[in-house]
Amino acid sequence: MLDGSIAAQILWGGAYEGFKERPVIAKQLAVNVCQYMFQDRYEDIKVFESYRPWTDWFYDVAWDVTWMVLDSRERKMWFICATDTD
């Protein structure tokens, strides 16, 4: 699920730092992101995930990630991108 994928990225950290808190904190942060976007309406959501650097904005190293979240009820699209470099 999306919250688990976001939590995993938070835990992994970036080029030089990992997440310094307990894993449950990363999971709660990710749950909070999902709650903000679509509450508990998982049935209305489609998530697409990519680790490819599909635009020059990404640094094309190990930390590129994109999530596209489609909310069919609210007719919204959420687009979350993250990258880092060393």
Short mmCIF file of N, CA and C in Angstrom, two decimals:
data_model
loop_
_atom_site.label_atom_id
_atom_site.label_comp_id
_atom_site.label_asym_id
_atom_site.label_seq_id
_atom_site.Cartn_x
_atom_site.Cartn_y
_atom_site.Cartn_z
N MET A 1 0.83 -1.19 0.00
CA MET A 1 0.00 0.00 0.00
C MET A 1 0.88 1.25 0.00
N LEU A 2 0.27 2.34 -0.34
CA LEU A 2 1.00 3.59 -0.49
C LEU A 2 1.70 4.00 0.80
N ASP A 3 1.03 3.89 1.93
CA ASP A 3 1.66 4.32 3.18
C ASP A 3 2.92 3.50 3.48
N GLY A 4 2.91 2.23 3.17
CA GLY A 4 4.09 1.40 3.38
C GLY A 4 5.24 1.78 2.47
N SER A 5 4.92 2.11 1.23
CA SER A 5 5.94 2.52 0.28
C SER A 5 6.57 3.85 0.68
N ILE A 6 5.74 4.80 1.11
CA ILE A 6 6.25 6.09 1.57
C ILE A 6 7.09 5.90 2.83
N ALA A 7 6.62 5.08 3.75
CA ALA A 7 7.37 4.81 4.99
C ALA A 7 8.73 4.20 4.68
N ALA A 8 8.78 3.28 3.73
CA ALA A 8 10.05 2.66 3.36
C ALA A 8 11.03 3.70 2.83
N GLN A 9 10.55 4.63 2.02
CA GLN A 9 11.42 5.68 1.50
C GLN A 9 11.90 6.60 2.62
N ILE A 10 11.02 6.92 3.55
CA ILE A 10 11.43 7.74 4.70
C ILE A 10 12.52 7.04 5.48
N LEU A 11 12.34 5.75 5.74
CA LEU A 11 13.33 4.98 6.51
C LEU A 11 14.66 4.89 5.77
N TRP A 12 14.61 4.73 4.47
CA TRP A 12 15.82 4.61 3.68
C TRP A 12 16.64 5.89 3.76
N GLY A 13 15.97 7.01 3.81
CA GLY A 13 16.68 8.29 3.91
C GLY A 13 17.24 8.71 2.56
N GLY A 14 18.30 9.50 2.62
CA GLY A 14 18.90 10.03 1.40
C GLY A 14 20.33 9.59 1.25
N ALA A 15 21.13 10.42 0.62
CA ALA A 15 22.50 10.06 0.28
C ALA A 15 23.38 9.81 1.51
N TYR A 16 23.19 10.60 2.55
CA TYR A 16 24.11 10.50 3.69
C TYR A 16 23.43 10.19 5.01
N GLU A 17 22.14 10.32 5.07
CA GLU A 17 21.44 10.15 6.34
C GLU A 17 20.27 9.20 6.18
N GLY A 18 20.12 8.32 7.15
CA GLY A 18 18.92 7.51 7.26
C GLY A 18 17.98 8.18 8.25
N PHE A 19 16.80 7.66 8.38
CA PHE A 19 15.82 8.19 9.32
C PHE A 19 16.27 7.84 10.73
N LYS A 20 16.33 8.82 11.61
CA LYS A 20 16.90 8.61 12.94
C LYS A 20 15.88 8.19 13.99
N GLU A 21 14.62 8.26 13.67
CA GLU A 21 13.58 7.88 14.63
C GLU A 21 13.24 6.39 14.48
N ARG A 22 12.36 5.93 15.34
CA ARG A 22 11.90 4.54 15.26
C ARG A 22 11.07 4.36 13.99
N PRO A 23 11.08 3.16 13.41
CA PRO A 23 10.30 2.91 12.19
C PRO A 23 8.82 3.24 12.33
N VAL A 24 8.26 3.06 13.50
CA VAL A 24 6.83 3.36 13.69
C VAL A 24 6.54 4.84 13.44
N ILE A 25 7.50 5.70 13.67
CA ILE A 25 7.33 7.13 13.41
C ILE A 25 7.26 7.38 11.90
N ALA A 26 8.12 6.72 11.13
CA ALA A 26 8.07 6.83 9.66
C ALA A 26 6.73 6.33 9.14
N LYS A 27 6.27 5.22 9.69
CA LYS A 27 4.98 4.68 9.26
C LYS A 27 3.86 5.66 9.57
N GLN A 28 3.88 6.28 10.73
CA GLN A 28 2.82 7.23 11.09
C GLN A 28 2.86 8.47 10.20
N LEU A 29 4.05 8.94 9.87
CA LEU A 29 4.16 10.07 8.94
C LEU A 29 3.52 9.72 7.60
N ALA A 30 3.80 8.53 7.11
CA ALA A 30 3.24 8.09 5.83
C ALA A 30 1.72 7.93 5.91
N VAL A 31 1.23 7.39 7.01
CA VAL A 31 -0.22 7.27 7.21
C VAL A 31 -0.85 8.65 7.21
N ASN A 32 -0.20 9.61 7.86
CA ASN A 32 -0.73 10.98 7.90
C ASN A 32 -0.83 11.59 6.50
N VAL A 33 0.16 11.33 5.65
CA VAL A 33 0.11 11.81 4.26
C VAL A 33 -1.11 11.24 3.55
N CYS A 34 -1.30 9.94 3.69
CA CYS A 34 -2.45 9.29 3.03
C CYS A 34 -3.77 9.79 3.60
N GLN A 35 -3.85 9.97 4.90
CA GLN A 35 -5.07 10.49 5.51
C GLN A 35 -5.39 11.88 4.97
N TYR A 36 -4.39 12.69 4.81
CA TYR A 36 -4.60 14.03 4.27
C TYR A 36 -5.14 13.97 2.84
N MET A 37 -4.59 13.07 2.04
CA MET A 37 -4.98 13.00 0.63
C MET A 37 -6.37 12.39 0.43
N PHE A 38 -6.62 11.24 1.07
CA PHE A 38 -7.86 10.53 0.74
C PHE A 38 -8.54 9.85 1.93
N GLN A 39 -8.20 10.24 3.15
CA GLN A 39 -8.80 9.69 4.35
C GLN A 39 -8.68 8.15 4.32
N ASP A 40 -9.75 7.44 4.57
CA ASP A 40 -9.71 5.97 4.54
C ASP A 40 -10.40 5.41 3.30
N ARG A 41 -10.47 6.17 2.24
CA ARG A 41 -11.19 5.77 1.04
C ARG A 41 -10.28 5.03 0.06
N TYR A 42 -9.68 3.96 0.50
CA TYR A 42 -8.76 3.20 -0.35
C TYR A 42 -9.45 2.66 -1.60
N GLU A 43 -10.74 2.41 -1.51
CA GLU A 43 -11.47 1.87 -2.67
C GLU A 43 -11.57 2.87 -3.81
N ASP A 44 -11.37 4.15 -3.53
CA ASP A 44 -11.45 5.19 -4.56
C ASP A 44 -10.09 5.56 -5.15
N ILE A 45 -9.05 4.89 -4.72
CA ILE A 45 -7.68 5.31 -5.02
C ILE A 45 -6.97 4.31 -5.93
N LYS A 46 -6.24 4.83 -6.89
CA LYS A 46 -5.29 4.03 -7.68
C LYS A 46 -3.93 4.70 -7.53
N VAL A 47 -2.92 3.88 -7.28
CA VAL A 47 -1.56 4.40 -7.06
C VAL A 47 -0.63 3.82 -8.12
N PHE A 48 0.17 4.68 -8.70
CA PHE A 48 1.21 4.27 -9.63
C PHE A 48 2.54 4.75 -9.04
N GLU A 49 3.54 3.88 -9.12
CA GLU A 49 4.83 4.17 -8.48
C GLU A 49 5.95 3.95 -9.50
N SER A 50 6.93 4.83 -9.50
CA SER A 50 8.06 4.71 -10.41
C SER A 50 9.34 5.09 -9.69
N TYR A 51 10.39 4.36 -10.00
CA TYR A 51 11.73 4.67 -9.48
C TYR A 51 12.64 5.14 -10.62
N ARG A 52 12.06 5.47 -11.74
CA ARG A 52 12.83 5.92 -12.89
C ARG A 52 12.94 7.45 -12.91
N PRO A 53 14.08 7.97 -13.35
CA PRO A 53 14.25 9.42 -13.48
C PRO A 53 13.63 9.91 -14.79
N TRP A 54 12.34 10.10 -14.81
CA TRP A 54 11.61 10.38 -16.04
C TRP A 54 11.69 11.85 -16.47
N THR A 55 12.34 12.69 -15.70
CA THR A 55 12.55 14.09 -16.07
C THR A 55 13.92 14.53 -15.56
N ASP A 56 14.44 15.61 -16.09
CA ASP A 56 15.75 16.12 -15.67
C ASP A 56 15.77 16.62 -14.23
N TRP A 57 14.61 16.80 -13.63
CA TRP A 57 14.54 17.24 -12.24
C TRP A 57 15.19 16.21 -11.32
N PHE A 58 15.07 14.93 -11.68
CA PHE A 58 15.67 13.87 -10.87
C PHE A 58 17.18 13.85 -11.07
N TYR A 59 17.89 13.39 -10.05
CA TYR A 59 19.35 13.30 -10.13
C TYR A 59 19.83 12.00 -10.76
N ASP A 60 18.92 11.06 -11.03
CA ASP A 60 19.25 9.79 -11.66
C ASP A 60 20.27 8.98 -10.84
N VAL A 61 20.02 8.93 -9.54
CA VAL A 61 20.78 8.05 -8.66
C VAL A 61 19.78 7.22 -7.87
N ALA A 62 20.20 6.66 -6.78
CA ALA A 62 19.41 5.65 -6.07
C ALA A 62 18.15 6.15 -5.37
N TRP A 63 17.92 7.44 -5.32
CA TRP A 63 16.84 7.96 -4.47
C TRP A 63 15.69 8.59 -5.24
N ASP A 64 15.52 8.26 -6.50
CA ASP A 64 14.43 8.82 -7.30
C ASP A 64 13.16 8.01 -7.10
N VAL A 65 12.08 8.69 -6.78
CA VAL A 65 10.79 8.00 -6.64
C VAL A 65 9.66 8.96 -6.99
N THR A 66 8.64 8.42 -7.64
CA THR A 66 7.43 9.18 -7.97
C THR A 66 6.22 8.32 -7.61
N TRP A 67 5.26 8.95 -6.98
CA TRP A 67 3.95 8.33 -6.77
C TRP A 67 2.90 9.22 -7.44
N MET A 68 2.04 8.61 -8.23
CA MET A 68 0.89 9.31 -8.78
C MET A 68 -0.34 8.64 -8.17
N VAL A 69 -1.15 9.43 -7.50
CA VAL A 69 -2.33 8.92 -6.80
C VAL A 69 -3.57 9.51 -7.46
N LEU A 70 -4.44 8.65 -7.96
CA LEU A 70 -5.68 9.08 -8.59
C LEU A 70 -6.84 8.81 -7.65
N ASP A 71 -7.61 9.83 -7.38
CA ASP A 71 -8.77 9.74 -6.50
C ASP A 71 -10.02 9.87 -7.37
N SER A 72 -10.70 8.75 -7.61
CA SER A 72 -11.84 8.76 -8.53
C SER A 72 -13.06 9.47 -7.95
N ARG A 73 -13.25 9.44 -6.66
CA ARG A 73 -14.41 10.11 -6.07
C ARG A 73 -14.26 11.63 -6.12
N GLU A 74 -13.12 12.12 -5.69
CA GLU A 74 -12.89 13.57 -5.65
C GLU A 74 -12.37 14.13 -6.97
N ARG A 75 -12.05 13.23 -7.90
CA ARG A 75 -11.49 13.63 -9.20
C ARG A 75 -10.24 14.48 -9.03
N LYS A 76 -9.34 13.94 -8.19
CA LYS A 76 -8.07 14.61 -7.93
C LYS A 76 -6.93 13.69 -8.32
N MET A 77 -5.81 14.32 -8.62
CA MET A 77 -4.57 13.59 -8.83
C MET A 77 -3.51 14.20 -7.92
N TRP A 78 -2.87 13.36 -7.16
CA TRP A 78 -1.76 13.79 -6.31
C TRP A 78 -0.48 13.26 -6.96
N PHE A 79 0.52 14.11 -6.99
CA PHE A 79 1.77 13.78 -7.65
C PHE A 79 2.88 14.06 -6.65
N ILE A 80 3.58 13.02 -6.21
CA ILE A 80 4.62 13.16 -5.19
C ILE A 80 5.94 12.66 -5.79
N CYS A 81 6.94 13.51 -5.78
CA CYS A 81 8.25 13.16 -6.32
C CYS A 81 9.31 13.43 -5.26
N ALA A 82 10.34 12.58 -5.24
CA ALA A 82 11.46 12.77 -4.33
C ALA A 82 12.75 12.35 -5.03
N THR A 83 13.82 13.04 -4.69
CA THR A 83 15.14 12.69 -5.23
C THR A 83 16.21 13.18 -4.25
N ASP A 84 17.42 12.75 -4.44
CA ASP A 84 18.56 13.21 -3.65
C ASP A 84 19.81 12.88 -4.46
N THR A 85 20.90 13.44 -4.07
CA THR A 85 22.17 13.15 -4.74
C THR A 85 23.29 13.15 -3.70
N ASP A 86 24.39 12.55 -4.06
CA ASP A 86 25.52 12.53 -3.13
C ASP A 86 26.65 13.39 -3.61
#
